[in-house]
mmCIF file with all atom_site columns, C-alpha atoms in Angstrom:
data_model
loop_
_atom_site.group_PDB
_atom_site.id
_atom_site.type_symbol
_atom_site.label_atom_id
_atom_site.label_alt_id
_atom_site.label_comp_id
_atom_site.label_asym_id
_atom_site.label_entity_id
_atom_site.label_seq_id
_atom_site.pdbx_PDB_ins_code
_atom_site.Cartn_x
_atom_site.Cartn_y
_atom_site.Cartn_z
_atom_site.occupancy
_atom_site.B_iso_or_equiv
_atom_site.pdbx_formal_charge
_atom_site.auth_seq_id
_atom_site.auth_comp_id
_atom_site.auth_asym_id
_atom_site.auth_atom_id
_atom_site.pdbx_PDB_model_num
ATOM 1   C CA . UNK A 1 1   ? 124.390 86.863 127.405 1.00 0.00 ? 1020 UNK A CA 1
ATOM 2   C CA . UNK A 1 2   ? 124.151 88.216 123.875 1.00 0.00 ? 1021 UNK A CA 1
ATOM 3   C CA . UNK A 1 3   ? 126.012 86.521 121.046 1.00 0.00 ? 1022 UNK A CA 1
ATOM 4   C CA . UNK A 1 4   ? 127.419 88.579 118.216 1.00 0.00 ? 1023 UNK A CA 1
ATOM 5   C CA . UNK A 1 5   ? 126.889 87.582 114.590 1.00 0.00 ? 1024 UNK A CA 1
ATOM 6   C CA . UNK A 1 6   ? 130.504 86.508 114.481 1.00 0.00 ? 1025 UNK A CA 1
ATOM 7   C CA . UNK A 1 7   ? 130.052 84.226 117.494 1.00 0.00 ? 1026 UNK A CA 1
ATOM 8   C CA . UNK A 1 8   ? 126.882 82.771 115.980 1.00 0.00 ? 1027 UNK A CA 1
ATOM 9   C CA . UNK A 1 9   ? 128.736 82.139 112.723 1.00 0.00 ? 1028 UNK A CA 1
ATOM 10  C CA . UNK A 1 10  ? 131.486 80.308 114.557 1.00 0.00 ? 1029 UNK A CA 1
ATOM 11  C CA . UNK A 1 11  ? 128.885 78.187 116.277 1.00 0.00 ? 1030 UNK A CA 1
ATOM 12  C CA . UNK A 1 12  ? 127.311 77.373 112.874 1.00 0.00 ? 1031 UNK A CA 1
ATOM 13  C CA . UNK A 1 13  ? 123.984 78.859 113.924 1.00 0.00 ? 1032 UNK A CA 1
ATOM 14  C CA . UNK A 1 14  ? 123.835 81.734 111.448 1.00 0.00 ? 1033 UNK A CA 1
ATOM 15  C CA . UNK A 1 15  ? 124.209 79.431 108.450 1.00 0.00 ? 1034 UNK A CA 1
ATOM 16  C CA . UNK A 1 16  ? 121.486 77.116 109.726 1.00 0.00 ? 1035 UNK A CA 1
ATOM 17  C CA . UNK A 1 17  ? 119.074 80.027 110.276 1.00 0.00 ? 1036 UNK A CA 1
ATOM 18  C CA . UNK A 1 18  ? 119.776 81.420 106.804 1.00 0.00 ? 1037 UNK A CA 1
ATOM 19  C CA . UNK A 1 19  ? 119.320 77.991 105.208 1.00 0.00 ? 1038 UNK A CA 1
ATOM 20  C CA . UNK A 1 20  ? 115.959 77.398 106.916 1.00 0.00 ? 1039 UNK A CA 1
ATOM 21  C CA . UNK A 1 21  ? 114.805 80.923 106.140 1.00 0.00 ? 1040 UNK A CA 1
ATOM 22  C CA . UNK A 1 22  ? 115.732 80.540 102.456 1.00 0.00 ? 1041 UNK A CA 1
ATOM 23  C CA . UNK A 1 23  ? 113.875 77.239 102.230 1.00 0.00 ? 1042 UNK A CA 1
ATOM 24  C CA . UNK A 1 24  ? 110.789 78.794 103.844 1.00 0.00 ? 1043 UNK A CA 1
ATOM 25  C CA . UNK A 1 25  ? 110.971 81.777 101.460 1.00 0.00 ? 1044 UNK A CA 1
ATOM 26  C CA . UNK A 1 26  ? 111.157 79.486 98.447  1.00 0.00 ? 1045 UNK A CA 1
ATOM 27  C CA . UNK A 1 27  ? 108.267 77.353 99.679  1.00 0.00 ? 1046 UNK A CA 1
ATOM 28  C CA . UNK A 1 28  ? 106.164 80.447 100.403 1.00 0.00 ? 1047 UNK A CA 1
ATOM 29  C CA . UNK A 1 29  ? 106.909 82.025 97.016  1.00 0.00 ? 1048 UNK A CA 1
ATOM 30  C CA . UNK A 1 30  ? 106.128 78.774 95.195  1.00 0.00 ? 1049 UNK A CA 1
ATOM 31  C CA . UNK A 1 31  ? 102.872 78.265 97.035  1.00 0.00 ? 1050 UNK A CA 1
ATOM 32  C CA . UNK A 1 32  ? 101.700 81.844 96.509  1.00 0.00 ? 1051 UNK A CA 1
ATOM 33  C CA . UNK A 1 33  ? 102.632 81.570 92.825  1.00 0.00 ? 1052 UNK A CA 1
ATOM 34  C CA . UNK A 1 34  ? 100.547 78.409 92.503  1.00 0.00 ? 1053 UNK A CA 1
ATOM 35  C CA . UNK A 1 35  ? 97.662  80.065 94.334  1.00 0.00 ? 1054 UNK A CA 1
ATOM 36  C CA . UNK A 1 36  ? 97.710  83.044 91.969  1.00 0.00 ? 1055 UNK A CA 1
ATOM 37  C CA . UNK A 1 37  ? 97.753  80.686 89.000  1.00 0.00 ? 1056 UNK A CA 1
ATOM 38  C CA . UNK A 1 38  ? 94.792  78.698 90.336  1.00 0.00 ? 1057 UNK A CA 1
ATOM 39  C CA . UNK A 1 39  ? 92.518  81.697 90.904  1.00 0.00 ? 1058 UNK A CA 1
ATOM 40  C CA . UNK A 1 40  ? 93.327  83.037 87.440  1.00 0.00 ? 1059 UNK A CA 1
ATOM 41  C CA . UNK A 1 41  ? 92.670  79.732 85.638  1.00 0.00 ? 1060 UNK A CA 1
ATOM 42  C CA . UNK A 1 42  ? 89.636  79.533 83.365  1.00 0.00 ? 1061 UNK A CA 1
ATOM 43  C CA . UNK A 1 43  ? 88.389  76.545 85.348  1.00 0.00 ? 1062 UNK A CA 1
ATOM 44  C CA . UNK A 1 44  ? 88.228  78.584 88.563  1.00 0.00 ? 1063 UNK A CA 1
ATOM 45  C CA . UNK A 1 45  ? 86.737  81.602 86.822  1.00 0.00 ? 1064 UNK A CA 1
ATOM 46  C CA . UNK A 1 46  ? 84.086  79.396 85.164  1.00 0.00 ? 1065 UNK A CA 1
ATOM 47  C CA . UNK A 1 47  ? 83.262  77.711 88.478  1.00 0.00 ? 1066 UNK A CA 1
ATOM 48  C CA . UNK A 1 48  ? 82.779  81.070 90.135  1.00 0.00 ? 1067 UNK A CA 1
ATOM 49  C CA . UNK A 1 49  ? 80.740  82.443 87.228  1.00 0.00 ? 1068 UNK A CA 1
ATOM 50  C CA . UNK A 1 50  ? 78.467  79.399 87.246  1.00 0.00 ? 1069 UNK A CA 1
ATOM 51  C CA . UNK A 1 51  ? 77.914  79.653 90.999  1.00 0.00 ? 1070 UNK A CA 1
ATOM 52  C CA . UNK A 1 52  ? 77.074  83.351 90.836  1.00 0.00 ? 1071 UNK A CA 1
ATOM 53  C CA . UNK A 1 53  ? 74.714  82.805 87.910  1.00 0.00 ? 1072 UNK A CA 1
ATOM 54  C CA . UNK A 1 54  ? 72.871  79.948 89.609  1.00 0.00 ? 1073 UNK A CA 1
ATOM 55  C CA . UNK A 1 55  ? 72.407  81.736 92.926  1.00 0.00 ? 1074 UNK A CA 1
ATOM 56  C CA . UNK A 1 56  ? 72.223  85.492 92.356  1.00 0.00 ? 1075 UNK A CA 1
ATOM 57  C CA . UNK A 1 57  ? 68.441  85.581 91.913  1.00 0.00 ? 1076 UNK A CA 1
ATOM 58  C CA . UNK A 1 58  ? 67.978  84.707 95.597  1.00 0.00 ? 1077 UNK A CA 1
ATOM 59  C CA . UNK A 1 59  ? 69.575  87.985 96.677  1.00 0.00 ? 1078 UNK A CA 1
ATOM 60  C CA . UNK A 1 60  ? 67.790  91.280 97.202  1.00 0.00 ? 1079 UNK A CA 1
ATOM 61  C CA . UNK A 1 61  ? 69.251  94.671 97.995  1.00 0.00 ? 1080 UNK A CA 1
ATOM 62  C CA . UNK A 1 62  ? 67.796  94.980 101.483 1.00 0.00 ? 1081 UNK A CA 1
ATOM 63  C CA . UNK A 1 63  ? 69.356  95.522 104.889 1.00 0.00 ? 1082 UNK A CA 1
ATOM 64  C CA . UNK A 1 64  ? 67.876  92.346 106.329 1.00 0.00 ? 1083 UNK A CA 1
ATOM 65  C CA . UNK A 1 65  ? 69.424  89.096 105.172 1.00 0.00 ? 1084 UNK A CA 1
ATOM 66  C CA . UNK A 1 66  ? 67.423  85.975 104.425 1.00 0.00 ? 1085 UNK A CA 1
ATOM 67  C CA . UNK A 1 67  ? 68.413  82.691 106.033 1.00 0.00 ? 1086 UNK A CA 1
ATOM 68  C CA . UNK A 1 68  ? 69.069  81.180 102.614 1.00 0.00 ? 1087 UNK A CA 1
ATOM 69  C CA . UNK A 1 69  ? 71.929  83.651 102.102 1.00 0.00 ? 1088 UNK A CA 1
ATOM 70  C CA . UNK A 1 70  ? 73.908  81.825 104.781 1.00 0.00 ? 1089 UNK A CA 1
ATOM 71  C CA . UNK A 1 71  ? 73.383  78.477 103.070 1.00 0.00 ? 1090 UNK A CA 1
ATOM 72  C CA . UNK A 1 72  ? 74.431  79.885 99.703  1.00 0.00 ? 1091 UNK A CA 1
ATOM 73  C CA . UNK A 1 73  ? 77.443  81.628 101.225 1.00 0.00 ? 1092 UNK A CA 1
ATOM 74  C CA . UNK A 1 74  ? 78.612  78.440 102.955 1.00 0.00 ? 1093 UNK A CA 1
ATOM 75  C CA . UNK A 1 75  ? 78.195  76.478 99.713  1.00 0.00 ? 1094 UNK A CA 1
ATOM 76  C CA . UNK A 1 76  ? 80.176  79.154 97.874  1.00 0.00 ? 1095 UNK A CA 1
ATOM 77  C CA . UNK A 1 77  ? 83.029  78.846 100.345 1.00 0.00 ? 1096 UNK A CA 1
ATOM 78  C CA . UNK A 1 78  ? 82.911  75.050 100.182 1.00 0.00 ? 1097 UNK A CA 1
ATOM 79  C CA . UNK A 1 79  ? 82.869  75.011 96.388  1.00 0.00 ? 1098 UNK A CA 1
ATOM 80  C CA . UNK A 1 80  ? 85.673  77.497 95.772  1.00 0.00 ? 1099 UNK A CA 1
ATOM 81  C CA . UNK A 1 81  ? 87.887  76.418 98.654  1.00 0.00 ? 1100 UNK A CA 1
ATOM 82  C CA . UNK A 1 82  ? 87.448  72.791 97.617  1.00 0.00 ? 1101 UNK A CA 1
ATOM 83  C CA . UNK A 1 83  ? 88.565  73.633 94.100  1.00 0.00 ? 1102 UNK A CA 1
ATOM 84  C CA . UNK A 1 84  ? 91.563  75.638 95.288  1.00 0.00 ? 1103 UNK A CA 1
ATOM 85  C CA . UNK A 1 85  ? 92.655  72.898 97.714  1.00 0.00 ? 1104 UNK A CA 1
ATOM 86  C CA . UNK A 1 86  ? 92.351  70.204 95.053  1.00 0.00 ? 1105 UNK A CA 1
ATOM 87  C CA . UNK A 1 87  ? 94.393  72.206 92.539  1.00 0.00 ? 1106 UNK A CA 1
ATOM 88  C CA . UNK A 1 88  ? 97.088  73.172 95.047  1.00 0.00 ? 1107 UNK A CA 1
ATOM 89  C CA . UNK A 1 89  ? 97.436  69.537 96.125  1.00 0.00 ? 1108 UNK A CA 1
ATOM 90  C CA . UNK A 1 90  ? 97.972  68.628 92.477  1.00 0.00 ? 1109 UNK A CA 1
ATOM 91  C CA . UNK A 1 91  ? 100.546 71.389 91.988  1.00 0.00 ? 1110 UNK A CA 1
ATOM 92  C CA . UNK A 1 92  ? 102.406 71.014 95.263  1.00 0.00 ? 1111 UNK A CA 1
ATOM 93  C CA . UNK A 1 93  ? 102.641 67.561 96.827  1.00 0.00 ? 1112 UNK A CA 1
ATOM 94  C CA . UNK A 1 94  ? 102.246 67.700 100.586 1.00 0.00 ? 1113 UNK A CA 1
ATOM 95  C CA . UNK A 1 95  ? 100.146 70.865 100.469 1.00 0.00 ? 1114 UNK A CA 1
ATOM 96  C CA . UNK A 1 96  ? 97.833  71.473 103.406 1.00 0.00 ? 1115 UNK A CA 1
ATOM 97  C CA . UNK A 1 97  ? 95.368  74.302 103.848 1.00 0.00 ? 1116 UNK A CA 1
ATOM 98  C CA . UNK A 1 98  ? 96.531  74.757 107.443 1.00 0.00 ? 1117 UNK A CA 1
ATOM 99  C CA . UNK A 1 99  ? 100.069 75.403 106.238 1.00 0.00 ? 1118 UNK A CA 1
ATOM 100 C CA . UNK A 1 100 ? 98.917  77.897 103.615 1.00 0.00 ? 1119 UNK A CA 1
ATOM 101 C CA . UNK A 1 101 ? 96.773  79.796 106.093 1.00 0.00 ? 1120 UNK A CA 1
ATOM 102 C CA . UNK A 1 102 ? 99.606  79.895 108.579 1.00 0.00 ? 1121 UNK A CA 1
ATOM 103 C CA . UNK A 1 103 ? 102.025 81.204 105.969 1.00 0.00 ? 1122 UNK A CA 1
ATOM 104 C CA . UNK A 1 104 ? 99.618  83.870 104.761 1.00 0.00 ? 1123 UNK A CA 1
ATOM 105 C CA . UNK A 1 105 ? 98.751  85.026 108.269 1.00 0.00 ? 1124 UNK A CA 1
ATOM 106 C CA . UNK A 1 106 ? 102.389 85.284 109.305 1.00 0.00 ? 1125 UNK A CA 1
ATOM 107 C CA . UNK A 1 107 ? 103.529 86.912 106.070 1.00 0.00 ? 1126 UNK A CA 1
ATOM 108 C CA . UNK A 1 108 ? 100.501 88.826 104.841 1.00 0.00 ? 1127 UNK A CA 1
ATOM 109 C CA . UNK A 1 109 ? 102.675 91.870 104.191 1.00 0.00 ? 1128 UNK A CA 1
ATOM 110 C CA . UNK A 1 110 ? 104.480 89.784 101.546 1.00 0.00 ? 1129 UNK A CA 1
ATOM 111 C CA . UNK A 1 111 ? 101.327 88.713 99.717  1.00 0.00 ? 1130 UNK A CA 1
ATOM 112 C CA . UNK A 1 112 ? 100.211 90.758 96.740  1.00 0.00 ? 1131 UNK A CA 1
ATOM 113 C CA . UNK A 1 113 ? 97.504  93.161 97.946  1.00 0.00 ? 1132 UNK A CA 1
ATOM 114 C CA . UNK A 1 114 ? 94.995  92.049 95.342  1.00 0.00 ? 1133 UNK A CA 1
ATOM 115 C CA . UNK A 1 115 ? 95.513  88.365 96.106  1.00 0.00 ? 1134 UNK A CA 1
ATOM 116 C CA . UNK A 1 116 ? 95.281  88.985 99.843  1.00 0.00 ? 1135 UNK A CA 1
ATOM 117 C CA . UNK A 1 117 ? 92.026  90.900 99.390  1.00 0.00 ? 1136 UNK A CA 1
ATOM 118 C CA . UNK A 1 118 ? 90.748  88.112 97.189  1.00 0.00 ? 1137 UNK A CA 1
ATOM 119 C CA . UNK A 1 119 ? 91.521  85.545 99.865  1.00 0.00 ? 1138 UNK A CA 1
ATOM 120 C CA . UNK A 1 120 ? 90.183  87.659 102.690 1.00 0.00 ? 1139 UNK A CA 1
ATOM 121 C CA . UNK A 1 121 ? 86.976  88.442 100.846 1.00 0.00 ? 1140 UNK A CA 1
ATOM 122 C CA . UNK A 1 122 ? 85.518  85.006 101.429 1.00 0.00 ? 1141 UNK A CA 1
ATOM 123 C CA . UNK A 1 123 ? 85.555  85.634 105.143 1.00 0.00 ? 1142 UNK A CA 1
ATOM 124 C CA . UNK A 1 124 ? 83.467  88.734 104.540 1.00 0.00 ? 1143 UNK A CA 1
ATOM 125 C CA . UNK A 1 125 ? 79.787  87.970 104.037 1.00 0.00 ? 1144 UNK A CA 1
ATOM 126 C CA . UNK A 1 126 ? 79.046  91.592 103.164 1.00 0.00 ? 1145 UNK A CA 1
ATOM 127 C CA . UNK A 1 127 ? 81.452  91.469 100.228 1.00 0.00 ? 1146 UNK A CA 1
ATOM 128 C CA . UNK A 1 128 ? 79.963  88.172 99.096  1.00 0.00 ? 1147 UNK A CA 1
ATOM 129 C CA . UNK A 1 129 ? 76.444  89.645 99.174  1.00 0.00 ? 1148 UNK A CA 1
ATOM 130 C CA . UNK A 1 130 ? 77.652  92.707 97.300  1.00 0.00 ? 1149 UNK A CA 1
ATOM 131 C CA . UNK A 1 131 ? 79.229  90.468 94.664  1.00 0.00 ? 1150 UNK A CA 1
ATOM 132 C CA . UNK A 1 132 ? 75.968  88.566 94.269  1.00 0.00 ? 1151 UNK A CA 1
ATOM 133 C CA . UNK A 1 133 ? 73.932  91.758 93.959  1.00 0.00 ? 1152 UNK A CA 1
ATOM 134 C CA . UNK A 1 134 ? 76.354  93.235 91.423  1.00 0.00 ? 1153 UNK A CA 1
ATOM 135 C CA . UNK A 1 135 ? 76.272  90.050 89.391  1.00 0.00 ? 1154 UNK A CA 1
ATOM 136 C CA . UNK A 1 136 ? 72.474  89.986 89.516  1.00 0.00 ? 1155 UNK A CA 1
ATOM 137 C CA . UNK A 1 137 ? 72.310  93.618 88.404  1.00 0.00 ? 1156 UNK A CA 1
ATOM 138 C CA . UNK A 1 138 ? 74.660  92.977 85.493  1.00 0.00 ? 1157 UNK A CA 1
ATOM 139 C CA . UNK A 1 139 ? 72.734  89.877 84.509  1.00 0.00 ? 1158 UNK A CA 1
ATOM 140 C CA . UNK A 1 140 ? 69.369  91.701 84.715  1.00 0.00 ? 1159 UNK A CA 1
ATOM 141 C CA . UNK A 1 141 ? 70.676  94.618 82.690  1.00 0.00 ? 1160 UNK A CA 1
ATOM 142 C CA . UNK A 1 142 ? 72.363  92.324 80.194  1.00 0.00 ? 1161 UNK A CA 1
ATOM 143 C CA . UNK A 1 143 ? 75.333  94.650 80.073  1.00 0.00 ? 1162 UNK A CA 1
ATOM 144 C CA . UNK A 1 144 ? 77.740  92.053 78.774  1.00 0.00 ? 1163 UNK A CA 1
ATOM 145 C CA . UNK A 1 145 ? 80.226  90.075 80.757  1.00 0.00 ? 1164 UNK A CA 1
ATOM 146 C CA . UNK A 1 146 ? 80.339  90.557 84.496  1.00 0.00 ? 1165 UNK A CA 1
ATOM 147 C CA . UNK A 1 147 ? 83.796  91.712 85.500  1.00 0.00 ? 1166 UNK A CA 1
ATOM 148 C CA . UNK A 1 148 ? 84.790  88.729 87.566  1.00 0.00 ? 1167 UNK A CA 1
ATOM 149 C CA . UNK A 1 149 ? 85.550  89.482 91.157  1.00 0.00 ? 1168 UNK A CA 1
ATOM 150 C CA . UNK A 1 150 ? 87.717  86.607 92.262  1.00 0.00 ? 1169 UNK A CA 1
ATOM 151 C CA . UNK A 1 151 ? 86.569  85.678 95.711  1.00 0.00 ? 1170 UNK A CA 1
ATOM 152 C CA . UNK A 1 152 ? 88.209  82.642 97.231  1.00 0.00 ? 1171 UNK A CA 1
ATOM 153 C CA . UNK A 1 153 ? 87.855  81.153 100.561 1.00 0.00 ? 1172 UNK A CA 1
ATOM 154 C CA . UNK A 1 154 ? 91.115  80.517 102.205 1.00 0.00 ? 1173 UNK A CA 1
ATOM 155 C CA . UNK A 1 155 ? 90.358  83.850 103.722 1.00 0.00 ? 1174 UNK A CA 1
ATOM 156 C CA . UNK A 1 156 ? 92.707  84.010 106.588 1.00 0.00 ? 1175 UNK A CA 1
ATOM 157 C CA . UNK A 1 157 ? 91.514  80.969 108.349 1.00 0.00 ? 1176 UNK A CA 1
ATOM 158 C CA . UNK A 1 158 ? 88.420  82.851 109.386 1.00 0.00 ? 1177 UNK A CA 1
ATOM 159 C CA . UNK A 1 159 ? 85.193  80.860 109.541 1.00 0.00 ? 1178 UNK A CA 1
ATOM 160 C CA . UNK A 1 160 ? 82.189  82.021 107.567 1.00 0.00 ? 1179 UNK A CA 1
ATOM 161 C CA . UNK A 1 161 ? 80.232  84.763 109.335 1.00 0.00 ? 1180 UNK A CA 1
ATOM 162 C CA . UNK A 1 162 ? 76.499  84.366 108.773 1.00 0.00 ? 1181 UNK A CA 1
ATOM 163 C CA . UNK A 1 163 ? 74.543  87.554 109.319 1.00 0.00 ? 1182 UNK A CA 1
#
């Protein structure tokens, strides 16, 4: 049996669905707004810059990957994800990474493309290696500031993929 919108309204169901949906939309928007703020903060940018600077010399532009790359990559994820989690917990009481990942996975079409790519990039070792090599090249060439490529973990709940 199919209920019409009118029947659902009489039963009080439509209002309840709308109320829950509105609350979820507000929570999602707030959380994504906080996330964007965190990855754009100087503190996050400085943390990323420092990590890249300290570790880029280990990387070489070769097809074969050294075992140390995996260790560095995992530390990168741990460092940046840890920072993001800490900041989001400060900005939004009750925040959990599991909830954020669930929201992003179920509503990825509503996340700004650039932010989604930023989040997804931490699950992509190849992009991480490319970032390291680009940073190293810029540093070696002393061509000024490296255009920061914000790469955060959160990814999409995907575990690191060592290669």
